PDB file of C-alpha atoms in Angstrom:
ATOM      1  CA  MET A   1      65.023 129.519  80.636  1.00 44.00           C
ATOM      2  CA  THR A   2      66.355 132.939  80.455  1.00 46.00           C
ATOM      3  CA  ALA A   3      70.033 133.879  79.654  1.00 57.00           C
ATOM      4  CA  ASP A   4      70.772 134.680  83.185  1.00 71.00           C
ATOM      5  CA  ALA A   5      69.053 131.534  84.834  1.00 86.00           C
ATOM      6  CA  PRO A   6      71.695 129.316  86.421  1.00 94.00           C
ATOM      7  CA  LEU A   7      72.739 126.093  84.699  1.00 96.00           C
ATOM      8  CA  THR A   8      71.765 123.025  86.709  1.00 95.00           C
ATOM      9  CA  ARG A   9      72.827 119.396  86.576  1.00 95.00           C
ATOM     10  CA  GLU A  10      69.575 118.926  84.414  1.00 95.00           C
ATOM     11  CA  SER A  11      70.899 121.536  81.906  1.00 94.00           C
ATOM     12  CA  PHE A  12      73.428 118.982  80.536  1.00 94.00           C
ATOM     13  CA  ARG A  13      72.582 115.769  78.449  1.00 88.00           C
ATOM     14  CA  ARG A  14      75.103 113.568  80.279  1.00 90.00           C
ATOM     15  CA  LEU A  15      77.072 114.066  83.316  1.00 96.00           C
ATOM     16  CA  HIS A  16      79.103 111.414  85.197  1.00 96.00           C
ATOM     17  CA  PRO A  17      80.177 112.053  88.873  1.00 96.00           C
ATOM     18  CA  ILE A  18      83.854 111.821  89.877  1.00 97.00           C
ATOM     19  CA  ASN A  19      84.575 108.110  89.978  1.00 95.00           C
ATOM     20  CA  THR A  20      87.417 108.160  92.299  1.00 96.00           C
ATOM     21  CA  PRO A  21      87.791 111.421  94.336  1.00 97.00           C
ATOM     22  CA  ARG A  22      91.104 112.554  95.559  1.00 97.00           C
ATOM     23  CA  PRO A  23      91.391 115.644  97.963  1.00 97.00           C
ATOM     24  CA  VAL A  24      93.397 118.506  96.401  1.00 97.00           C
ATOM     25  CA  SER A  25      95.809 119.901  99.140  1.00 96.00           C
ATOM     26  CA  GLN A  26      96.735 123.082  97.350  1.00 97.00           C
ATOM     27  CA  LEU A  27      93.878 125.573  96.854  1.00 98.00           C
ATOM     28  CA  PRO A  28      93.832 128.956  95.026  1.00 97.00           C
ATOM     29  CA  ASP A  29      94.266 132.015  97.454  1.00 96.00           C
ATOM     30  CA  ARG A  30      91.944 134.191  95.412  1.00 97.00           C
ATOM     31  CA  VAL A  31      88.786 135.535  97.043  1.00 98.00           C
ATOM     32  CA  TRP A  32      86.139 136.078  94.432  1.00 97.00           C
ATOM     33  CA  THR A  33      83.850 139.104  94.946  1.00 98.00           C
ATOM     34  CA  ASP A  34      80.163 138.530  95.579  1.00 96.00           C
ATOM     35  CA  GLU A  35      79.522 139.760  91.970  1.00 97.00           C
ATOM     36  CA  ASP A  36      82.075 137.068  90.685  1.00 98.00           C
ATOM     37  CA  TRP A  37      80.149 134.421  92.853  1.00 97.00           C
ATOM     38  CA  ASP A  38      76.793 135.485  91.215  1.00 96.00           C
ATOM     39  CA  ARG A  39      78.419 134.886  87.914  1.00 97.00           C
ATOM     40  CA  ILE A  40      80.251 131.665  88.851  1.00 98.00           C
ATOM     41  CA  ARG A  41      77.112 130.022  90.372  1.00 96.00           C
ATOM     42  CA  ARG A  42      75.169 130.644  87.113  1.00 97.00           C
ATOM     43  CA  GLY A  43      77.541 128.254  85.592  1.00 97.00           C
ATOM     44  CA  TYR A  44      79.043 127.787  82.054  1.00 96.00           C
ATOM     45  CA  ARG A  45      78.117 125.528  79.061  1.00 95.00           C
ATOM     46  CA  ALA A  46      80.582 124.728  76.240  1.00 93.00           C
ATOM     47  CA  ARG A  47      79.112 126.309  73.137  1.00 88.00           C
ATOM     48  CA  ASP A  48      80.879 124.212  70.603  1.00 84.00           C
ATOM     49  CA  MET A  49      83.325 121.196  70.241  1.00 78.00           C
ATOM     50  CA  ASP A  50      86.297 123.352  70.701  1.00 83.00           C
ATOM     51  CA  GLU A  51      85.319 124.240  74.306  1.00 88.00           C
ATOM     52  CA  LYS A  52      86.111 121.603  76.832  1.00 92.00           C
ATOM     53  CA  TRP A  53      84.370 122.542  80.069  1.00 95.00           C
ATOM     54  CA  ASN A  54      80.852 122.571  81.422  1.00 97.00           C
ATOM     55  CA  VAL A  55      80.396 124.084  84.919  1.00 98.00           C
ATOM     56  CA  PHE A  56      77.411 124.320  87.360  1.00 98.00           C
ATOM     57  CA  ALA A  57      76.952 124.967  90.985  1.00 98.00           C
ATOM     58  CA  GLU A  58      74.745 123.195  93.668  1.00 97.00           C
ATOM     59  CA  GLY A  59      74.721 125.219  96.669  1.00 97.00           C
ATOM     60  CA  ASP A  60      78.323 126.145  97.548  1.00 97.00           C
ATOM     61  CA  VAL A  61      79.687 123.406  95.452  1.00 98.00           C
ATOM     62  CA  LEU A  62      81.040 124.117  91.855  1.00 98.00           C
ATOM     63  CA  PHE A  63      81.082 121.107  89.507  1.00 98.00           C
ATOM     64  CA  MET A  64      83.578 120.987  86.578  1.00 98.00           C
ATOM     65  CA  HIS A  65      82.885 118.413  83.915  1.00 97.00           C
ATOM     66  CA  ARG A  66      84.541 117.698  80.697  1.00 94.00           C
ATOM     67  CA  SER A  67      82.229 118.819  78.012  1.00 93.00           C
ATOM     68  CA  TRP A  68      82.777 115.869  75.464  1.00 90.00           C
ATOM     69  CA  THR A  69      82.615 112.881  77.940  1.00 92.00           C
ATOM     70  CA  GLY A  70      80.585 114.506  80.743  1.00 95.00           C
ATOM     71  CA  HIS A  71      83.210 113.036  83.241  1.00 96.00           C
ATOM     72  CA  GLY A  72      83.372 115.082  86.411  1.00 97.00           C
ATOM     73  CA  VAL A  73      86.961 116.396  87.039  1.00 97.00           C
ATOM     74  CA  TYR A  74      86.645 118.927  89.917  1.00 98.00           C
ATOM     75  CA  GLU A  75      84.210 119.625  92.765  1.00 98.00           C
ATOM     76  CA  VAL A  76      85.065 122.813  94.443  1.00 98.00           C
ATOM     77  CA  SER A  77      83.547 123.995  97.690  1.00 98.00           C
ATOM     78  CA  PHE A  78      83.331 127.595  98.348  1.00 98.00           C
ATOM     79  CA  ALA A  79      82.615 129.528 101.664  1.00 98.00           C
ATOM     80  CA  PRO A  80      82.012 133.139 102.393  1.00 97.00           C
ATOM     81  CA  VAL A  81      84.893 135.283 103.564  1.00 96.00           C
ATOM     82  CA  THR A  82      84.514 137.627 106.605  1.00 95.00           C
ATOM     83  CA  ASP A  83      85.034 140.914 104.539  1.00 92.00           C
ATOM     84  CA  GLY A  84      83.138 139.706 101.729  1.00 95.00           C
ATOM     85  CA  GLY A  85      83.383 137.542  98.780  1.00 97.00           C
ATOM     86  CA  ARG A  86      84.116 133.844  98.558  1.00 98.00           C
ATOM     87  CA  LYS A  87      87.089 131.524  98.510  1.00 98.00           C
ATOM     88  CA  ILE A  88      87.615 127.853  97.717  1.00 98.00           C
ATOM     89  CA  VAL A  89      87.845 125.876 101.079  1.00 98.00           C
ATOM     90  CA  SER A  90      88.167 122.386  99.694  1.00 98.00           C
ATOM     91  CA  ALA A  91      88.254 120.367  96.371  1.00 98.00           C
ATOM     92  CA  VAL A  92      88.434 117.066  95.076  1.00 98.00           C
ATOM     93  CA  VAL A  93      89.619 115.907  91.705  1.00 97.00           C
ATOM     94  CA  GLU A  94      89.189 112.772  89.652  1.00 97.00           C
ATOM     95  CA  ALA A  95      92.046 110.300  90.437  1.00 95.00           C
ATOM     96  CA  ASP A  96      90.830 107.748  87.949  1.00 93.00           C
ATOM     97  CA  ARG A  97      93.728 107.972  85.152  1.00 89.00           C
ATOM     98  CA  GLU A  98      91.250 106.637  82.519  1.00 90.00           C
ATOM     99  CA  ARG A  99      89.014 109.633  83.009  1.00 91.00           C
ATOM    100  CA  TYR A 100      91.502 112.356  83.871  1.00 88.00           C
ATOM    101  CA  ARG A 101      95.341 112.680  83.904  1.00 80.00           C
ATOM    102  CA  GLY A 102      96.222 115.378  86.067  1.00 80.00           C
ATOM    103  CA  MET A 103      99.771 116.512  87.010  1.00 83.00           C
ATOM    104  CA  GLY A 104      99.607 116.826  90.835  1.00 88.00           C
ATOM    105  CA  ASP A 105      98.141 119.391  93.271  1.00 93.00           C
ATOM    106  CA  ALA A 106      99.929 122.457  91.813  1.00 93.00           C
ATOM    107  CA  TYR A 107      98.526 121.816  88.397  1.00 92.00           C
ATOM    108  CA  ASP A 108      95.006 121.088  89.711  1.00 95.00           C
ATOM    109  CA  CYS A 109      95.126 124.242  91.886  1.00 96.00           C
ATOM    110  CA  LEU A 110      95.938 126.316  88.792  1.00 95.00           C
ATOM    111  CA  MET A 111      93.395 124.625  86.620  1.00 94.00           C
ATOM    112  CA  MET A 112      90.486 125.012  89.101  1.00 97.00           C
ATOM    113  CA  GLU A 113      91.311 128.847  89.178  1.00 97.00           C
ATOM    114  CA  LEU A 114      91.790 128.940  85.454  1.00 95.00           C
ATOM    115  CA  ILE A 115      88.676 127.434  84.564  1.00 95.00           C
ATOM    116  CA  ILE A 116      86.844 129.683  86.816  1.00 97.00           C
ATOM    117  CA  SER A 117      88.613 132.825  85.796  1.00 96.00           C
ATOM    118  CA  ALA A 118      89.122 132.392  82.083  1.00 93.00           C
ATOM    119  CA  ILE A 119      86.203 130.259  81.150  1.00 93.00           C
ATOM    120  CA  VAL A 120      83.287 131.124  83.637  1.00 96.00           C
ATOM    121  CA  LEU A 121      84.269 134.789  84.237  1.00 96.00           C
ATOM    122  CA  GLY A 122      85.882 135.392  80.883  1.00 94.00           C
ATOM    123  CA  GLU A 123      88.961 137.057  82.338  1.00 95.00           C
ATOM    124  CA  PRO A 124      92.147 137.236  80.166  1.00 93.00           C
ATOM    125  CA  ALA A 125      93.980 135.309  83.078  1.00 90.00           C
ATOM    126  CA  ALA A 126      97.337 135.695  81.419  1.00 88.00           C
ATOM    127  CA  ASP A 127      99.377 134.966  84.621  1.00 93.00           C
ATOM    128  CA  LEU A 128      97.413 131.748  85.002  1.00 92.00           C
ATOM    129  CA  ARG A 129      97.769 130.794  81.489  1.00 90.00           C
ATOM    130  CA  ALA A 130     101.428 131.350  81.539  1.00 89.00           C
ATOM    131  CA  GLY A 131     101.411 129.086  84.645  1.00 90.00           C
ATOM    132  CA  LEU A 132      99.733 126.517  82.862  1.00 88.00           C
ATOM    133  CA  VAL A 133     102.272 126.413  79.995  1.00 85.00           C
ATOM    134  CA  GLU A 134     105.065 126.415  82.561  1.00 88.00           C
ATOM    135  CA  LEU A 135     103.665 123.518  84.631  1.00 88.00           C
ATOM    136  CA  THR A 136     102.910 121.473  81.440  1.00 83.00           C
ATOM    137  CA  ALA A 137     106.328 122.021  80.035  1.00 83.00           C
ATOM    138  CA  ARG A 138     108.040 121.096  83.266  1.00 82.00           C
ATOM    139  CA  ALA A 139     105.937 117.943  83.541  1.00 79.00           C
ATOM    140  CA  SER A 140     106.584 116.940  79.978  1.00 74.00           C
ATOM    141  CA  GLY A 141     110.321 117.740  80.210  1.00 78.00           C
ATOM    142  CA  LYS A 142     109.970 120.017  77.026  1.00 76.00           C
ATOM    143  CA  SER A 143     110.756 123.690  77.120  1.00 74.00           C
ATOM    144  CA  ASP A 144     109.463 124.622  73.730  1.00 74.00           C
ATOM    145  CA  LEU A 145     105.777 123.713  73.930  1.00 71.00           C
ATOM    146  CA  PRO A 146     103.677 126.094  71.962  1.00 71.00           C
ATOM    147  CA  SER A 147     101.396 128.038  74.518  1.00 75.00           C
ATOM    148  CA  GLY A 148      98.273 127.961  72.177  1.00 77.00           C
ATOM    149  CA  VAL A 149      98.486 124.245  71.962  1.00 76.00           C
ATOM    150  CA  VAL A 150      98.881 123.690  75.768  1.00 72.00           C
ATOM    151  CA  GLU A 151      95.961 126.105  76.394  1.00 79.00           C
ATOM    152  CA  HIS A 152      93.644 124.547  73.955  1.00 73.00           C
ATOM    153  CA  SER A 153      94.495 120.986  75.060  1.00 75.00           C
ATOM    154  CA  ALA A 154      93.552 121.947  78.672  1.00 77.00           C
ATOM    155  CA  LEU A 155      91.024 124.664  78.334  1.00 78.00           C
ATOM    156  CA  GLY A 156      89.620 124.575  74.750  1.00 79.00           C
ATOM    157  CA  LEU A 157      88.940 127.657  72.791  1.00 59.00           C
ATOM    158  CA  ARG A 158      86.292 130.337  73.914  1.00 48.00           C
ATOM    159  CA  SER A 159      84.268 131.593  70.950  1.00 38.00           C
ATOM    160  CA  GLY A 160      85.565 134.988  70.082  1.00 39.00           C
ATOM    161  CA  SER A 161      88.752 134.701  72.137  1.00 42.00           C
TER     162      SER A 161
END
């Protein structure tokens, strides 16, 4: 397999499908370019224990699994946009609280975009990262959460970042 070959379901040792899918009603507005989509559909494999996400595509559906457990968390469906590029048209999240403890649709919307932008595409995604910290602080009732701890807990660390 070459470095540019897309990752597939078979690229990962253990994957578990979403056990209890729940539709996500709030979706990112972003339109990813055709070049972004080419990179997104190649997927992403966590390189070490500090990275928390494995991502791969089958057709127009992007699967996001936790790297340690292999549990599916998000399944995101993309569709082409008239002027070029793709956008998310539907998504489901794991609703089984034993597998994933989400914090509502706003959080899931942000996490889906953040995983794609920061992890798969390697973008800085500063606004999305700040939004993650804000939503997490609001949900916890604590205003002094260290951003690095929040980001690591949700996203993990990328090698070299």
